[in-house]
Amino acid sequence: MTNRNKTKKTIFIYATEGFNDRVIIKSDLLQRLKEKVDEIIVFYHDAEDVHYKKQFEDEKIKVIKAEDKKYKEYISRNKLYRILIQLRAYTHNGNYNTYIVDWFRNIFVAQNNWTKENGIKKRLIGYLWHGVSFIIKYSYLIRKTLTWFESKFFVTRPHKKYYKKYNPELVIVSALSGVVYNENFAREAKSFGAKVCTIMGSWDYSVGLGVPGFTPDYVSAWNKEMKNDLITLNDISEKTISINGIPYWDSRYNNDEIMAKDDFFSFYGLDPK
């Protein structure tokens, strides 16, 4: 664990693209964070993109290259880790409705030709995969052990120099599993003693991405339904979850950013009649 610099508050954000960016760094959330901390470091795989830097960098925000390539190389060297990723990806708490990950698992098995049409050996592999998944589904202890085991033994730290330099108080990611390299960044953060907050990047991240790849300190859910899915399907402690709505919709409730109907028609030269 690093020694914290108490005089300067720093947050790290792991930025991907699409939904995740829209929820975190392309929402009002970023502005609110700026009001609370001294500096925000955004890690992005193409940090040299001038357009991207122009969008976000200012006196408080700095964009740094995320070492996704090193995460990828690390995963490619660890066959057991790759297997565990796939096992988690298609498994949730079987005491509740898990039809989405069950469906995805059937597709995964078919894509690997582990079916009766491809011979007895591959058919047995398919049965084995379904069997192990079934055991994981109905064992809380095994699911939590998987998360602990990967968090303990499959951690790589390509951003070590930045953790040593900035000593962030909080690290923000957008998924508990499934979204490429999110869990790697979260585990790296926790290995340096930083707290990790997951701001859910999409409505289906709580029902379709499988067992979490790390244990978050905080989770921001969109609504009661998502909170319930996090607790029941993902084994997330209720005390770590807050319901904060959908960040990128906040601006729809800001009157300063909403154009009046008459102004809208006038701006686009439209006749309301």
PDB file of N, CA, C and O in Angstrom, residues 68 144-145 159 240:
ATOM      1  N   ASP A  68      -3.181  -0.894 -22.206  1.00  0.00           N
ATOM      2  CA  ASP A  68      -4.037  -2.033 -22.550  1.00  0.00           C
ATOM      3  C   ASP A  68      -3.260  -3.151 -23.228  1.00  0.00           C
ATOM      4  O   ASP A  68      -3.574  -4.331 -23.056  1.00  0.00           O
ATOM      5  N   LYS A 144     -17.359 -16.537  -4.891  1.00  0.00           N
ATOM      6  CA  LYS A 144     -16.532 -15.562  -4.170  1.00  0.00           C
ATOM      7  C   LYS A 144     -15.067 -15.973  -4.161  1.00  0.00           C
ATOM      8  O   LYS A 144     -14.180 -15.112  -4.219  1.00  0.00           O
ATOM      9  N   THR A 145     -14.811 -17.285  -4.116  1.00  0.00           N
ATOM     10  CA  THR A 145     -13.431 -17.768  -4.154  1.00  0.00           C
ATOM     11  C   THR A 145     -12.792 -17.477  -5.507  1.00  0.00           C
ATOM     12  O   THR A 145     -11.606 -17.114  -5.575  1.00  0.00           O
ATOM     13  N   HIS A 159       0.837   0.280 -14.664  1.00  0.00           N
ATOM     14  CA  HIS A 159       0.721   1.716 -14.387  1.00  0.00           C
ATOM     15  C   HIS A 159       1.331   2.078 -13.037  1.00  0.00           C
ATOM     16  O   HIS A 159       0.983   3.104 -12.446  1.00  0.00           O
ATOM     17  N   THR A 240     -22.473  -1.475  -0.195  1.00  0.00           N
ATOM     18  CA  THR A 240     -21.551  -0.784  -1.101  1.00  0.00           C
ATOM     19  C   THR A 240     -22.273  -0.102  -2.263  1.00  0.00           C
ATOM     20  O   THR A 240     -21.638   0.612  -3.042  1.00  0.00           O
TER      21      THR A 240
END
